[in-house]
CSV table of C-alpha atoms in Angstrom, one decimal:
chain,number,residue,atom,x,y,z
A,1,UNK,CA,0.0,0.0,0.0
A,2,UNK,CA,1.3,3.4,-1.0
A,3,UNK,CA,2.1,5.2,1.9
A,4,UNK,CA,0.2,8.5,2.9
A,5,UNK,CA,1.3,12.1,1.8
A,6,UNK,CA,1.8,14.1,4.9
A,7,UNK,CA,0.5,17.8,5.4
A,8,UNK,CA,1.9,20.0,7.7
A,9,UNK,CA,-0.4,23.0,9.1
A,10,UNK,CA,-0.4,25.3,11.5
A,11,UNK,CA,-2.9,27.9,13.0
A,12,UNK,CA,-1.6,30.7,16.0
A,13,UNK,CA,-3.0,30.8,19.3
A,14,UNK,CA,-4.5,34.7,19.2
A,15,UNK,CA,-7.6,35.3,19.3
A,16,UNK,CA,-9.9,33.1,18.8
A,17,UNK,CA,-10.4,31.9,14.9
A,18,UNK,CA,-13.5,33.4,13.6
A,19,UNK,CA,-16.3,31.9,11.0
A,20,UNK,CA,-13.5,32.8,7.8
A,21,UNK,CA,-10.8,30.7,9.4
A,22,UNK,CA,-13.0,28.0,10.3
A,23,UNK,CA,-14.9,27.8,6.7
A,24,UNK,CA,-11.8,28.8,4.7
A,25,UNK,CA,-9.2,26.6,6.5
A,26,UNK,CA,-9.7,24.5,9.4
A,27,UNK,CA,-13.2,22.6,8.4
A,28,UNK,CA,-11.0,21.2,5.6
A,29,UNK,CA,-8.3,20.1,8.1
A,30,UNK,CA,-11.2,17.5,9.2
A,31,UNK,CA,-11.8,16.3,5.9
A,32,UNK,CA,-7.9,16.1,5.0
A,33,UNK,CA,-7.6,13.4,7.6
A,34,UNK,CA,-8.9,10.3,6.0
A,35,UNK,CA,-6.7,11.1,2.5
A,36,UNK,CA,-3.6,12.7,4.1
A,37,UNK,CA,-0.8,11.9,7.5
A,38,UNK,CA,-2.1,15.5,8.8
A,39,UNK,CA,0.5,17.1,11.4
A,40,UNK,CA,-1.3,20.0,13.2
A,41,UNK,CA,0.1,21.9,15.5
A,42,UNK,CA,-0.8,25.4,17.2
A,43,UNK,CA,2.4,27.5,16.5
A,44,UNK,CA,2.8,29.5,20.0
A,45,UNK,CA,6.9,30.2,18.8
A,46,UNK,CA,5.3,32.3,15.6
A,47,UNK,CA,3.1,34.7,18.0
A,48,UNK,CA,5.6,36.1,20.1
A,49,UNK,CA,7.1,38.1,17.6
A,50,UNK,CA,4.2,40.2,19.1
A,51,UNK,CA,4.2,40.8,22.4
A,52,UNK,CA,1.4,38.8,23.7
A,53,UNK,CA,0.5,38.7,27.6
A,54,UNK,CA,1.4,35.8,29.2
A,55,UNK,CA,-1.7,34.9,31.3
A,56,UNK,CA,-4.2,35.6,28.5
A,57,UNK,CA,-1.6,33.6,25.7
A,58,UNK,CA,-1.4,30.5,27.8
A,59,UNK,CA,-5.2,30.4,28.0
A,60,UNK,CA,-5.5,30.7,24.2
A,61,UNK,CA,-3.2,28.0,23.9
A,62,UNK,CA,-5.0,25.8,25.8
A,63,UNK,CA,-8.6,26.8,23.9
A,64,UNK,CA,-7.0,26.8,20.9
A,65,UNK,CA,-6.1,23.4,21.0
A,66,UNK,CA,-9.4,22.5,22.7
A,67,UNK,CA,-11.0,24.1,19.6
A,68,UNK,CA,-8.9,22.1,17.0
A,69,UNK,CA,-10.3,18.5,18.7
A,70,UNK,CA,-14.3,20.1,19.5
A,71,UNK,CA,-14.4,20.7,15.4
A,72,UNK,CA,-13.1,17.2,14.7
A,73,UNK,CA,-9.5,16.6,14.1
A,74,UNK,CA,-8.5,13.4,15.8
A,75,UNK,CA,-5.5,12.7,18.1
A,76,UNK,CA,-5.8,9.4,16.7
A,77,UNK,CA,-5.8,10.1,13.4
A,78,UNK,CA,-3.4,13.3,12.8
A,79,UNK,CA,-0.6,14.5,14.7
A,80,UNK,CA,-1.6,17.3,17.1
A,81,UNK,CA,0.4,19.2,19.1
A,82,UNK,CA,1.9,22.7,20.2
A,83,UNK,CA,4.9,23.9,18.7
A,84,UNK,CA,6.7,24.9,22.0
A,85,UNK,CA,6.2,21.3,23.1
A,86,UNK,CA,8.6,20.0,20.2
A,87,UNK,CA,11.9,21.7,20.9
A,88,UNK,CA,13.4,20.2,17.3
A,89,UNK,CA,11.3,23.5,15.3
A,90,UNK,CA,13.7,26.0,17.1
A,91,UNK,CA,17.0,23.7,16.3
A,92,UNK,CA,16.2,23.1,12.8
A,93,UNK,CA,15.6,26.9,12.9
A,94,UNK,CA,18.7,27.9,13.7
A,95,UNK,CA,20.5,25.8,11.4
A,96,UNK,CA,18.1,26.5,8.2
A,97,UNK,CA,18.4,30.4,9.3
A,98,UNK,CA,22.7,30.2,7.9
A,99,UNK,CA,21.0,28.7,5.0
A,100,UNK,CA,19.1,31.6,3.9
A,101,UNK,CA,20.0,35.0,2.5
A,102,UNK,CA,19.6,38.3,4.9
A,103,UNK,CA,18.1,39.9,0.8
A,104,UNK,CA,15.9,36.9,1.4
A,105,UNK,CA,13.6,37.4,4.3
A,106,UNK,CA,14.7,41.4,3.3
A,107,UNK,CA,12.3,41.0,0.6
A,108,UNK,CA,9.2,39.4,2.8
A,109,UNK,CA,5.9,41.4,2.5
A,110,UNK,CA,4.8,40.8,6.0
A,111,UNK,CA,8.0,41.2,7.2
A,112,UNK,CA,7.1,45.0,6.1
A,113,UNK,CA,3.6,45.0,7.0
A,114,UNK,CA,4.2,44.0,10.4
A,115,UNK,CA,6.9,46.1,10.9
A,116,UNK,CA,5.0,48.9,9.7
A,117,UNK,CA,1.8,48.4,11.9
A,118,UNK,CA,4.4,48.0,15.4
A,119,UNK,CA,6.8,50.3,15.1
A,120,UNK,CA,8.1,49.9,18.2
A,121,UNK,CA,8.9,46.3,18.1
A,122,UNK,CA,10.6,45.1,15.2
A,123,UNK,CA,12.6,42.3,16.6
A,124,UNK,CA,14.7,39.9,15.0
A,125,UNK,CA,12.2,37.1,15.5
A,126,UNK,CA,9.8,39.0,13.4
A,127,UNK,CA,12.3,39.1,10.4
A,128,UNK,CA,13.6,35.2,10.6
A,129,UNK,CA,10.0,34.3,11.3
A,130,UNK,CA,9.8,32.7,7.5
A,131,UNK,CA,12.6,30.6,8.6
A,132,UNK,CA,11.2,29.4,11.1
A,133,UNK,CA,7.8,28.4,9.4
A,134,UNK,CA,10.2,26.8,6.8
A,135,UNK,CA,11.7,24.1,9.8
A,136,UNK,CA,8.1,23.5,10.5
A,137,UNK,CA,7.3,22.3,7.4
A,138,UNK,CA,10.6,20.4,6.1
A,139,UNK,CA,11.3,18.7,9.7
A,140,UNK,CA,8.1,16.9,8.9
A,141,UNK,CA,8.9,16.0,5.5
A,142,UNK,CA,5.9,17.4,4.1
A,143,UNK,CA,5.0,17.1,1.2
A,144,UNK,CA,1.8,19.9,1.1
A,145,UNK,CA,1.0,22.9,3.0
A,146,UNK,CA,-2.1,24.4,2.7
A,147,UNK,CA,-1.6,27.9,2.2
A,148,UNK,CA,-3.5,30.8,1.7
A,149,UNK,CA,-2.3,33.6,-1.0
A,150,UNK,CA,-0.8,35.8,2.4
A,151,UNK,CA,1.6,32.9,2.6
A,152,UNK,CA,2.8,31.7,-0.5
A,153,UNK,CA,5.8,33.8,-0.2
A,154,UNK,CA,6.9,32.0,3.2
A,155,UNK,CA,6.5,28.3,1.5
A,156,UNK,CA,8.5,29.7,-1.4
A,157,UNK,CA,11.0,30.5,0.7
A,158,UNK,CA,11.1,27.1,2.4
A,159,UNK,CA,11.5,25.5,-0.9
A,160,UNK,CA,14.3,27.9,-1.6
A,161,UNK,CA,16.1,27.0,1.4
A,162,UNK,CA,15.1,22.8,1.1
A,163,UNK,CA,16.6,23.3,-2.6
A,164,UNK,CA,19.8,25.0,-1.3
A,165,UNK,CA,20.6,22.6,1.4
A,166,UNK,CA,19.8,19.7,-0.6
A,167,UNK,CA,22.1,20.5,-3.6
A,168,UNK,CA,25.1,21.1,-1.2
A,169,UNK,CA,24.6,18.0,1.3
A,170,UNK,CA,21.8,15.6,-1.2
A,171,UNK,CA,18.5,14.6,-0.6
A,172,UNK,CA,17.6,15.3,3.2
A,173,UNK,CA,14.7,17.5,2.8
A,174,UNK,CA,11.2,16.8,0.9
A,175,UNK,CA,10.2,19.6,-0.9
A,176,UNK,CA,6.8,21.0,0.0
A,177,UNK,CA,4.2,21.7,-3.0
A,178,UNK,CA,1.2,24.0,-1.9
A,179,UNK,CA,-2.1,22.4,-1.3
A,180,UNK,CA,-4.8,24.6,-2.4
A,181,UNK,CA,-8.2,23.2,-1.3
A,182,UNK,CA,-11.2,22.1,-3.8
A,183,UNK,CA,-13.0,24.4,-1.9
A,184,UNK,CA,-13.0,26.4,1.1
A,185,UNK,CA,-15.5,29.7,1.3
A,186,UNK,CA,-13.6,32.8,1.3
A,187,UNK,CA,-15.5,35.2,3.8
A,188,UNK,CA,-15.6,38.9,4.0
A,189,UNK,CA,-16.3,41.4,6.8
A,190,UNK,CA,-20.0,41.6,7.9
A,191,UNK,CA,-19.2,45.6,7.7
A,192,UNK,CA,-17.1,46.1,5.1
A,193,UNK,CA,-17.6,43.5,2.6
A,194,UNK,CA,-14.7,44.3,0.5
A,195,UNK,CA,-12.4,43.2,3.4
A,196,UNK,CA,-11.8,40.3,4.7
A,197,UNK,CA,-12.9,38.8,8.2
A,198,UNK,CA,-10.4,39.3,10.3
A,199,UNK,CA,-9.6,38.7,13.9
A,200,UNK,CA,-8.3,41.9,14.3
A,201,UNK,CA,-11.3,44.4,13.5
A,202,UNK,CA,-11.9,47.1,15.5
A,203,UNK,CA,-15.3,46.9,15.0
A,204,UNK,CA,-17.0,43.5,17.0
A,205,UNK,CA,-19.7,43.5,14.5
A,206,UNK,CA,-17.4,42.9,11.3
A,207,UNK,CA,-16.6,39.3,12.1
A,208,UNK,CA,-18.2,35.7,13.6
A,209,UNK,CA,-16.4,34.1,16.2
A,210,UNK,CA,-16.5,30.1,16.1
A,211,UNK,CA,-17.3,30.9,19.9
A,212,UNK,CA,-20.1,33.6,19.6
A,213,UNK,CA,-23.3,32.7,21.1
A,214,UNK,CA,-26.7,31.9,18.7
A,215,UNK,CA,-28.1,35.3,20.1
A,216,UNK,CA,-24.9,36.9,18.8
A,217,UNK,CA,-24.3,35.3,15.9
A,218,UNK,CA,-28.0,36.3,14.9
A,219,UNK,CA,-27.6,39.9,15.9
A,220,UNK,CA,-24.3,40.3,13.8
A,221,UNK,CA,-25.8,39.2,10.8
A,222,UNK,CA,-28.7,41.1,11.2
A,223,UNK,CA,-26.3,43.6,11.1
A,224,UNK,CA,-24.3,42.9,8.4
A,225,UNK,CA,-23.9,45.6,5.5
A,226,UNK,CA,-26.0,44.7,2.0
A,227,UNK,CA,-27.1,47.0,-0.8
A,228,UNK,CA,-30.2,48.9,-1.5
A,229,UNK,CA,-31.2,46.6,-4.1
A,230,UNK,CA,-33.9,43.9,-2.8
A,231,UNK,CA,-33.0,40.4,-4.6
A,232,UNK,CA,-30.8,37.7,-3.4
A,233,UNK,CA,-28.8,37.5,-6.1
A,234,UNK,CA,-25.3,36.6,-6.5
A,235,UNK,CA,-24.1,39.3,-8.9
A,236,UNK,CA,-21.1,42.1,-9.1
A,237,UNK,CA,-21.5,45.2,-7.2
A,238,UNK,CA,-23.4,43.1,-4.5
A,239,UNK,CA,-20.5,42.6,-2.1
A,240,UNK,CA,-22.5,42.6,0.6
A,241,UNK,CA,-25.3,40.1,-0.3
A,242,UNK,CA,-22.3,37.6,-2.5
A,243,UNK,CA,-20.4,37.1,1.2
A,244,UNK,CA,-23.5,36.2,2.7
A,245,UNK,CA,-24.4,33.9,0.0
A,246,UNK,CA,-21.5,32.3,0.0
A,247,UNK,CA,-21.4,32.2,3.8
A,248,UNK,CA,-24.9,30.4,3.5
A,249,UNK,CA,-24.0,27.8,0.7
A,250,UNK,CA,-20.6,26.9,3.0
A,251,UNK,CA,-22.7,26.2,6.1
A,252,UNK,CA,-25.7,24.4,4.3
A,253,UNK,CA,-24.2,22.7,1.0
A,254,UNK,CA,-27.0,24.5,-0.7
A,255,UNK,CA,-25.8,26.0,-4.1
A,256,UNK,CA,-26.1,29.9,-4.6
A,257,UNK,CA,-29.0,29.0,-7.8
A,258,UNK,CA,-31.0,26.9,-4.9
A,259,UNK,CA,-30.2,29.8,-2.4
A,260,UNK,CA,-31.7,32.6,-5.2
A,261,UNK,CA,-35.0,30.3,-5.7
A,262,UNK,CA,-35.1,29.6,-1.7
A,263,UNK,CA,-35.7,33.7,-1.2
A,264,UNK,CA,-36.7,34.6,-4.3
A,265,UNK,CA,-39.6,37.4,-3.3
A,266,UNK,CA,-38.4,37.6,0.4
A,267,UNK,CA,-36.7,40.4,1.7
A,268,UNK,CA,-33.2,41.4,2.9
A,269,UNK,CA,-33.9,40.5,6.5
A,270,UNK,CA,-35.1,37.0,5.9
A,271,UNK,CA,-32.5,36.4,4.3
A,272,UNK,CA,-29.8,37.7,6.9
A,273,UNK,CA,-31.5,36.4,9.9
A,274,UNK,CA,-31.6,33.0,8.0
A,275,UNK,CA,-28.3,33.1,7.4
A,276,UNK,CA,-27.1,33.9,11.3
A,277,UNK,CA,-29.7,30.9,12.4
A,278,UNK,CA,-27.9,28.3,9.6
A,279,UNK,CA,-24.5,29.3,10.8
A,280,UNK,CA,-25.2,29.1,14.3
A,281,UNK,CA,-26.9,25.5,13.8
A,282,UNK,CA,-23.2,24.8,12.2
A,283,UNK,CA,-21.8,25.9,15.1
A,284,UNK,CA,-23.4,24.6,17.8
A,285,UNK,CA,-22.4,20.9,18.0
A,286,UNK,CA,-19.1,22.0,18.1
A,287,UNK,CA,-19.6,24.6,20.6
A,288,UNK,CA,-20.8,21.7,23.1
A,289,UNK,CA,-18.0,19.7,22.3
A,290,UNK,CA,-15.5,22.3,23.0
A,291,UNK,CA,-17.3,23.0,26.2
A,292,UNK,CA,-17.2,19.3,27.2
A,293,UNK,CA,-13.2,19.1,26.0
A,294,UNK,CA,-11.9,22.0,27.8
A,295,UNK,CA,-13.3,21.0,31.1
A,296,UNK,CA,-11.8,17.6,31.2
A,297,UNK,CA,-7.9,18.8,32.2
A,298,UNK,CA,-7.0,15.7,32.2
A,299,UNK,CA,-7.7,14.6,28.2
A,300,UNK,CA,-6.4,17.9,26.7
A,301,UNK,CA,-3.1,17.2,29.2
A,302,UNK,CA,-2.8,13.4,27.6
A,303,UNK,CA,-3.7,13.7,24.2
A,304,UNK,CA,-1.2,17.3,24.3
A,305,UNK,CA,1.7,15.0,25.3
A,306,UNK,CA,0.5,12.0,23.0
A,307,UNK,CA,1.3,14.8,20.5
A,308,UNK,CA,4.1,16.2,21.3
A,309,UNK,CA,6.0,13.1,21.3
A,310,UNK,CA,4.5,11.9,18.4
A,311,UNK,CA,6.1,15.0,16.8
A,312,UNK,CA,9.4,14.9,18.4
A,313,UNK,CA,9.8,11.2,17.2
A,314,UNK,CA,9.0,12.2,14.0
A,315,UNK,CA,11.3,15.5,13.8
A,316,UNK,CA,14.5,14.2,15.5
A,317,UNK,CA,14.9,11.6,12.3
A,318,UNK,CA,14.9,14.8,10.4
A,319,UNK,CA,17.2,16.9,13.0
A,320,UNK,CA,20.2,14.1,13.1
A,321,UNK,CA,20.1,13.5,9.3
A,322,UNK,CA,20.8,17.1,9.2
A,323,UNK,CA,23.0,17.0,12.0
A,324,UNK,CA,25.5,14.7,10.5
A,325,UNK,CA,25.4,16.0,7.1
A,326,UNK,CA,26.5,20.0,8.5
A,327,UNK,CA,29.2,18.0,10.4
A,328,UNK,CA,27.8,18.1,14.1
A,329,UNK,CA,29.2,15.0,16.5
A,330,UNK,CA,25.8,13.4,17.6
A,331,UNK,CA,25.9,11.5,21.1
């Protein structure tokens, strides 16, 4: 039997992921299970180049993880784990980081938009940041990373370091190909629909958390910005009503011609508040099963260190091949 391709993925701990992470991204890291050797891991390393405080991070870490098992990836079935727990990411790091140029990571986009948007903290983790999403793929030996367009860039430059190592000591790393899902909705702001959803929105009314109560969910959708037009049509120049459409056809399979003859003659408000009450049906098994996960200590505790060795087996194959080939003594 042909052995499994692995994927390597990894989501951070801030905030908690709202409805575009969860629809565009992580529902599919569920379905990716049964086809792929999945390796999850909440990447706590990556969001300190931030400064983050520490009470409110470790509880995000915790919940994240929670979160990751409540919408149904399986500690059976994938690896999952957090980052910090698997000490080999910061060695292979190090070593990959005097394999790549300073013009390199120089020339990274979000090294400039981050820098830009925190003035006052640009460290050096936030430069060498790529390099260290690059160990997290190629200690795996991935062979796909599903990537959204913000981070093409970083897995280019992973693949640009894997090639460089490889043509100076051989084969030792896999190169990673990008996995671009069949489908995964991409979701807008409820406020500004040309935007995004992002966790980061000033204003709590722009975006769905995974978390946000029925009541909530309802109210922000009721909320949510449309046209002055009265059909439910998907259509240009309707950015409003197309991300709401598309919202709806992600949580109920329904396609956007069913969704235009379901609320053909019905106003904007039926529509919306139908909309909120299908996504917060979507949600709610999940919510219950988070609740039940994060108050049993003990399970999150095993099934964290299940993964973490899991990982570090995995990784330290990786970390002495590379060891030997730079010309480190091993013990």
């Amino acid at each position: 039997m042909e052995a499994k391709k692995r994927i390597f993925s990894g989501i951070q701990p801030t905030n908690t992921p709202h409805l575009g992470n969860y629809l565009g991204a992580l529902a599919n890291w569920v379905k990716l299970q049964d086809e792929y050797d999945c390796t999850y891991s909440i990447v706590d390393l990556h969001s300190i180049t931030v400064r983050q405080d520490p009470v409110k991070l470790k509880k995000q870490i915790n919940e994240s993880y929670a979160l990751l098992l409540a919408m149904g990836v399986d500690p059976d079935k994938s690896t999952v784990f957090i980052q910090s727990h698997n000490c080999n990411h910061a060695e292979l790091s190090w070593i990959l980081s005097c394999y790549t140029q300073f013009g390199e990571l120089s020339r990274m986009t979000q090294f400039k938009d981050k820098s830009a948007k925190h003035p006052e903290n640009i460290n050096a983790g936030l430069f060498t940041y790529p390099v260290l999403m690059a160990a997290d793929i190629l200690a795996y030996q991935a062979d796909l990373v599903p990537v959204g367009i913000d981070q093409k860039q970083h897995l280019e430059l992973a693949r640009n370091i894997a090639q460089r190592f490889n043509q100076i000591y051989g084969d030792v790393f896999t190169m990673p190909d990008a996995y671009i899902p069949k489908t995964g909705a991409k979701v807008m702001s409820l406020q500004d629909p040309t935007k995004k959803m992002s966790k980061s929105d000033e204003n709590p009314n722009a975006s769905i958390s995974v978390l946000d109560d029925r009541d909530t969910i309802i109210r922000k959708f009721k909320r949510a910005v449309t046209d002055s037009d009265t059909e439910v049509a998907y259509r240009e120049g309707k950015d409003g009503i197309n991300n709401l459409m598309s919202i709806y056809s992600a949580v109920t399979d329904k396609t956007f011609e069913e969704i235009e003859k379901e609320f053909a003659g019905k106003g904007y408000g039926d529509f919306k508040l139908a909309v909120g009450e299908a996504t917060a049906d979507r949600l709610a098994p999940m919510q219950s099963e988070f609740a039940r996960i994060i108050a049993d200590k003990a399970y999150i505790q095993e099934c964290m260190k299940k993964g973490a060795e899991k990982a570090f087996k995995t990784t330290r194959k990786t970390i002495q091949k590379v060891y030997k080939k730079v010309g480190f003594l091993t013990l």
